[in-house]
Structure formats: structure tokens, C-alpha cells
């Protein structure tokens, strides 16, 4: 049997006194697609934030690729990405917004061309948009 | 009305003729205010960030105290600093009374709560999506802090300008701690107070124009930086 990408044990999270998450156990296998359903306030976003290592659970463990991990751990920081429902654009140019993730990973090779490609993939020209604020 | 017009003419004369007493007052003002602002910003920005970013037990009471200190009367600060640095005070042996350093200490006490409180408010109001976005993009603690500060840079600039405005225009601290000594600790504001008391309105207006000119120059420079 292959190792689970995610393994959650006895996970609980509270906002103040209110418990929003209580999961005894959950495993997500590599390459699988998992959907989360539930009414408003049932903890879907909280669970995603915990799984993206952007939020520390009140109690419980999150295992990623066989290791117990915590938020901001260098091992998971650049490997797990959460695409949020409401995008936040940094107060800087389009170029700098796109390059931010690469720059903090110190991945600056061929930056101009990669940004040109990223802009082209959404139908925007580099010359027209890259340096807009 | 004549004395006001005469004041403007005198102002131009004093500045063109490089009047020694005017320029020493300008120099004293700039030295004390620059020193106090550097210390206030150096300490106030990190303290404000910590206060606004993190939640801890005494955060609310601390914010209340800090917000109260925003309205600190300058004469009260002057009195407090005077009591500490006068020869009988606990810091008397350092000889800080009637020096520009003494004025700078008082002005730092005045500016620090302004910088800290405004920074804390700005940081508290940072969109929570920003941190989530940064973490999900792979940012570490240092990157998160630096990017958050960069995102609110215009607000921080406003905090600095507000504090500088208060420091530049205060009279109480400079008068009580500095002693208004000509060519030494006389600042523009204490000089204006003195000249007006002597009935020398023209000199007072001249110095007032210089003070407004400095404030204007600072704001123009910051506005230029903002556009960059």
C-alpha cells in the first residue's frame, strides 16, 4: 500500500470557545482527488488552511508524506500551496506579484520569460501589463 | 495688518542675509527633531508591528494606554523629563538639562506612542488574506513580516509624518528642557514664543514661515518618495 500524502489524527480546532473542527482521522492518498462538502461554518476553509500549513490546529497532528509537520516548516512551505477563494494582490507591479513566489524560493532563473509565459497563458501581453501597478 | 506684511518682508531678509540666530534656531530644531524621529521610528515601528500583529493577554489594556499617550501634553512630558535630568533627578549626573539631547529625549517620548499606536492600528487592519496568500506562496516568517510592512508602507509613512509634525511644532518640551538658550537650545518654536512676547512680531512671523517651509519640504519629499 502506498504512503498517504496527508494523514490527520485527532484534529481539533477552536475559534475562542467554539469548536469548528473535530476529525478523528483522515487520510488522503497521493494522486487522489478529494472533495469537501458542508454547510457554511462547518470548517471546510479551516481544514484547508490547516492542511496548507497556514494555520496551527488547536489539537491534533498533521502528517505530510510520512512526517509530522507544523506551519511554516521549511519542508512543507514551498511544497503545499493553497489557492484562496478571494485572491489578494500585493501593492506592487503585476510583474512583482507574479514573481513573488519565485523570488522567495530564490528561483530567479529566466524570470522575465517565465513571467511572459504566465501572462500569455491568461491572454495578457508582457509589454502591456507586466509593469502596471 | 502692517506688521504681518512687515513680517513676511523680514522673513525674506532674515533668510537671504543668513541671519545667524535664525539659522541656529533652524539647526537646533532639525537636530533635535531628526534625532528623536530616528529613535521613535526605530523603536516604534517594531513595537507597533508586534502589538498589531500578535494577540496576547494584555494587548487591549496596552492599546488603551498607548492611545491615551497620543494626547500627551508637551508640558507634561517636559516636566517629566526635567524632573529626571535636572541635577537632583536620577539622571542628573549626565548633564542633559538645557541641551539638545535633553530636548530630543522629550520629543522621543512624545513621538514614540504616535508611531507605535498608528503602526499597530495599520498592522491590525491588514487584510487576513494577505498572510494566508504569503504562507501559501511559501513565505517564511521573515518574508511575511517584511512583506506585510511593505504592503502598509504608505500608512507607516503617514505615521512618521504625523509624529514629525507633532515633534516639529511642540513648544513645551523645548522650552522646559532646552531652556531657550540663544545659539544653543533655542528652537524655532521657542524663538517664535519669545519674539512674540517681546513684541517682535516680524521676527516671529519670519520664523513661523521657516517652520511651515520645513513641514512643507518634508511632506513634498515624502510625497515624491511615495510616487517612486
mmCIF file of N, CA and C in Angstrom, chain B residues 100-150:
data_model
loop_
_atom_site.group_PDB
_atom_site.id
_atom_site.type_symbol
_atom_site.label_atom_id
_atom_site.label_comp_id
_atom_site.label_asym_id
_atom_site.label_seq_id
_atom_site.Cartn_x
_atom_site.Cartn_y
_atom_site.Cartn_z
ATOM 1 N N UNK B 100 20.435 69.967 23.602
ATOM 2 C CA UNK B 100 19.592 69.449 22.513
ATOM 3 C C UNK B 100 19.276 67.969 22.738
ATOM 4 N N UNK B 101 20.205 67.252 23.386
ATOM 5 C CA UNK B 101 19.958 65.832 23.685
ATOM 6 C C UNK B 101 18.755 65.695 24.606
ATOM 7 N N UNK B 102 18.682 66.587 25.608
ATOM 8 C CA UNK B 102 17.541 66.579 26.522
ATOM 9 C C UNK B 102 16.233 66.818 25.775
ATOM 10 N N UNK B 103 16.249 67.790 24.844
ATOM 11 C CA UNK B 103 15.040 68.065 24.044
ATOM 12 C C UNK B 103 14.679 66.825 23.227
ATOM 13 N N UNK B 104 15.706 66.199 22.624
ATOM 14 C CA UNK B 104 15.463 65.012 21.788
ATOM 15 C C UNK B 104 14.846 63.881 22.613
ATOM 16 N N UNK B 105 15.277 63.730 23.868
ATOM 17 C CA UNK B 105 14.699 62.681 24.736
ATOM 18 C C UNK B 105 13.207 62.946 24.937
ATOM 19 N N UNK B 106 12.888 64.194 25.266
ATOM 20 C CA UNK B 106 11.482 64.562 25.469
ATOM 21 C C UNK B 106 10.652 64.361 24.213
ATOM 22 N N UNK B 107 11.204 64.777 23.083
ATOM 23 C CA UNK B 107 10.461 64.629 21.819
ATOM 24 C C UNK B 107 10.295 63.163 21.438
ATOM 25 N N UNK B 108 11.257 62.338 21.818
ATOM 26 C CA UNK B 108 11.135 60.899 21.554
ATOM 27 C C UNK B 108 9.958 60.325 22.348
ATOM 28 N N UNK B 109 9.847 60.765 23.610
ATOM 29 C CA UNK B 109 8.721 60.302 24.449
ATOM 30 C C UNK B 109 7.391 60.743 23.826
ATOM 31 N N UNK B 110 7.421 61.902 23.189
ATOM 32 C CA UNK B 110 6.206 62.426 22.555
ATOM 33 C C UNK B 110 5.858 61.646 21.271
ATOM 34 N N UNK B 111 6.884 61.340 20.481
ATOM 35 C CA UNK B 111 6.652 60.732 19.160
ATOM 36 C C UNK B 111 6.457 59.213 19.226
ATOM 37 N N UNK B 112 7.117 58.551 20.182
ATOM 38 C CA UNK B 112 7.071 57.090 20.240
ATOM 39 C C UNK B 112 5.638 56.523 20.292
ATOM 40 N N UNK B 113 4.762 57.050 21.190
ATOM 41 C CA UNK B 113 3.393 56.490 21.209
ATOM 42 C C UNK B 113 2.650 56.730 19.899
ATOM 43 N N UNK B 114 2.932 57.840 19.237
ATOM 44 C CA UNK B 114 2.232 58.136 17.969
ATOM 45 C C UNK B 114 2.627 57.102 16.913
ATOM 46 N N UNK B 115 3.934 56.892 16.766
ATOM 47 C CA UNK B 115 4.419 55.930 15.771
ATOM 48 C C UNK B 115 3.903 54.526 16.114
ATOM 49 N N UNK B 116 3.998 54.156 17.386
ATOM 50 C CA UNK B 116 3.610 52.798 17.800
ATOM 51 C C UNK B 116 2.109 52.571 17.623
ATOM 52 N N UNK B 117 1.301 53.522 18.098
ATOM 53 C CA UNK B 117 -0.160 53.333 18.041
ATOM 54 C C UNK B 117 -0.656 53.299 16.594
ATOM 55 N N UNK B 118 -0.145 54.206 15.764
ATOM 56 C CA UNK B 118 -0.619 54.225 14.362
ATOM 57 C C UNK B 118 -0.152 52.959 13.636
ATOM 58 N N UNK B 119 1.100 52.554 13.885
ATOM 59 C CA UNK B 119 1.605 51.326 13.248
ATOM 60 C C UNK B 119 0.760 50.121 13.671
ATOM 61 N N UNK B 120 0.447 50.043 14.977
ATOM 62 C CA UNK B 120 -0.350 48.911 15.473
ATOM 63 C C UNK B 120 -1.731 48.885 14.804
ATOM 64 N N UNK B 121 -2.360 50.063 14.672
ATOM 65 C CA UNK B 121 -3.686 50.125 14.026
ATOM 66 C C UNK B 121 -3.606 49.677 12.572
ATOM 67 N N UNK B 122 -2.560 50.146 11.895
ATOM 68 C CA UNK B 122 -2.405 49.801 10.474
ATOM 69 C C UNK B 122 -2.192 48.287 10.317
ATOM 70 N N UNK B 123 -1.313 47.736 11.161
ATOM 71 C CA UNK B 123 -0.999 46.298 11.061
ATOM 72 C C UNK B 123 -2.225 45.453 11.426
ATOM 73 N N UNK B 124 -2.983 45.917 12.427
ATOM 74 C CA UNK B 124 -4.204 45.191 12.834
ATOM 75 C C UNK B 124 -5.203 45.106 11.677
ATOM 76 N N UNK B 125 -5.203 46.155 10.854
ATOM 77 C CA UNK B 125 -6.174 46.215 9.758
ATOM 78 C C UNK B 125 -5.684 45.584 8.459
ATOM 79 N N UNK B 126 -4.521 44.943 8.500
ATOM 80 C CA UNK B 126 -4.041 44.243 7.302
ATOM 81 C C UNK B 126 -5.035 43.136 6.951
ATOM 82 N N UNK B 127 -5.341 43.035 5.686
ATOM 83 C CA UNK B 127 -6.276 42.009 5.218
ATOM 84 C C UNK B 127 -5.764 40.614 5.622
ATOM 85 N N UNK B 128 -6.570 39.812 6.355
ATOM 86 C CA UNK B 128 -6.102 38.477 6.765
ATOM 87 C C UNK B 128 -5.741 37.582 5.579
ATOM 88 N N UNK B 129 -6.316 37.905 4.411
ATOM 89 C CA UNK B 129 -5.994 37.119 3.211
ATOM 90 C C UNK B 129 -4.524 37.286 2.806
ATOM 91 N N UNK B 130 -3.917 38.435 3.212
ATOM 92 C CA UNK B 130 -2.514 38.675 2.833
ATOM 93 C C UNK B 130 -1.615 37.596 3.426
ATOM 94 N N UNK B 131 -1.752 37.363 4.747
ATOM 95 C CA UNK B 131 -0.877 36.381 5.394
ATOM 96 C C UNK B 131 -1.104 34.988 4.799
ATOM 97 N N UNK B 132 -2.381 34.671 4.578
ATOM 98 C CA UNK B 132 -2.713 33.359 4.016
ATOM 99 C C UNK B 132 -2.082 33.211 2.626
ATOM 100 N N UNK B 133 -2.182 34.285 1.829
ATOM 101 C CA UNK B 133 -1.594 34.250 0.484
ATOM 102 C C UNK B 133 -0.082 34.058 0.566
ATOM 103 N N UNK B 134 0.559 34.807 1.478
ATOM 104 C CA UNK B 134 2.023 34.726 1.588
ATOM 105 C C UNK B 134 2.463 33.336 2.041
ATOM 106 N N UNK B 135 1.755 32.798 3.038
ATOM 107 C CA UNK B 135 2.116 31.457 3.530
ATOM 108 C C UNK B 135 1.930 30.438 2.420
ATOM 109 N N UNK B 136 0.820 30.571 1.679
ATOM 110 C CA UNK B 136 0.561 29.577 0.639
ATOM 111 C C UNK B 136 1.528 29.733 -0.543
ATOM 112 N N UNK B 137 2.150 30.913 -0.654
ATOM 113 C CA UNK B 137 3.159 31.089 -1.702
ATOM 114 C C UNK B 137 4.542 30.608 -1.246
ATOM 115 N N UNK B 138 4.624 30.215 0.029
ATOM 116 C CA UNK B 138 5.896 29.648 0.525
ATOM 117 C C UNK B 138 6.748 30.611 1.318
ATOM 118 N N UNK B 139 6.144 31.733 1.780
ATOM 119 C CA UNK B 139 6.937 32.713 2.526
ATOM 120 C C UNK B 139 7.251 32.211 3.929
ATOM 121 N N UNK B 140 8.460 32.537 4.397
ATOM 122 C CA UNK B 140 8.845 32.215 5.774
ATOM 123 C C UNK B 140 8.473 33.378 6.682
ATOM 124 N N UNK B 141 8.799 33.240 7.981
ATOM 125 C CA UNK B 141 8.409 34.271 8.958
ATOM 126 C C UNK B 141 8.953 35.650 8.569
ATOM 127 N N UNK B 142 10.241 35.687 8.207
ATOM 128 C CA UNK B 142 10.874 36.969 7.890
ATOM 129 C C UNK B 142 10.222 37.602 6.661
ATOM 130 N N UNK B 143 9.973 36.752 5.637
ATOM 131 C CA UNK B 143 9.330 37.262 4.419
ATOM 132 C C UNK B 143 7.938 37.797 4.721
ATOM 133 N N UNK B 144 7.214 37.099 5.598
ATOM 134 C CA UNK B 144 5.844 37.527 5.938
ATOM 135 C C UNK B 144 5.886 38.904 6.609
ATOM 136 N N UNK B 145 6.789 39.058 7.582
ATOM 137 C CA UNK B 145 6.884 40.334 8.304
ATOM 138 C C UNK B 145 7.271 41.458 7.346
ATOM 139 N N UNK B 146 8.319 41.220 6.537
ATOM 140 C CA UNK B 146 8.808 42.280 5.635
ATOM 141 C C UNK B 146 7.754 42.633 4.585
ATOM 142 N N UNK B 147 7.072 41.608 4.054
ATOM 143 C CA UNK B 147 6.065 41.885 3.019
ATOM 144 C C UNK B 147 4.870 42.622 3.617
ATOM 145 N N UNK B 148 4.459 42.217 4.827
ATOM 146 C CA UNK B 148 3.337 42.913 5.488
ATOM 147 C C UNK B 148 3.693 44.384 5.693
ATOM 148 N N UNK B 149 4.916 44.636 6.179
ATOM 149 C CA UNK B 149 5.325 46.028 6.403
ATOM 150 C C UNK B 149 5.367 46.805 5.086
ATOM 151 N N UNK B 150 5.845 46.142 4.028
ATOM 152 C CA UNK B 150 5.926 46.804 2.722
ATOM 153 C C UNK B 150 4.533 47.103 2.179
#
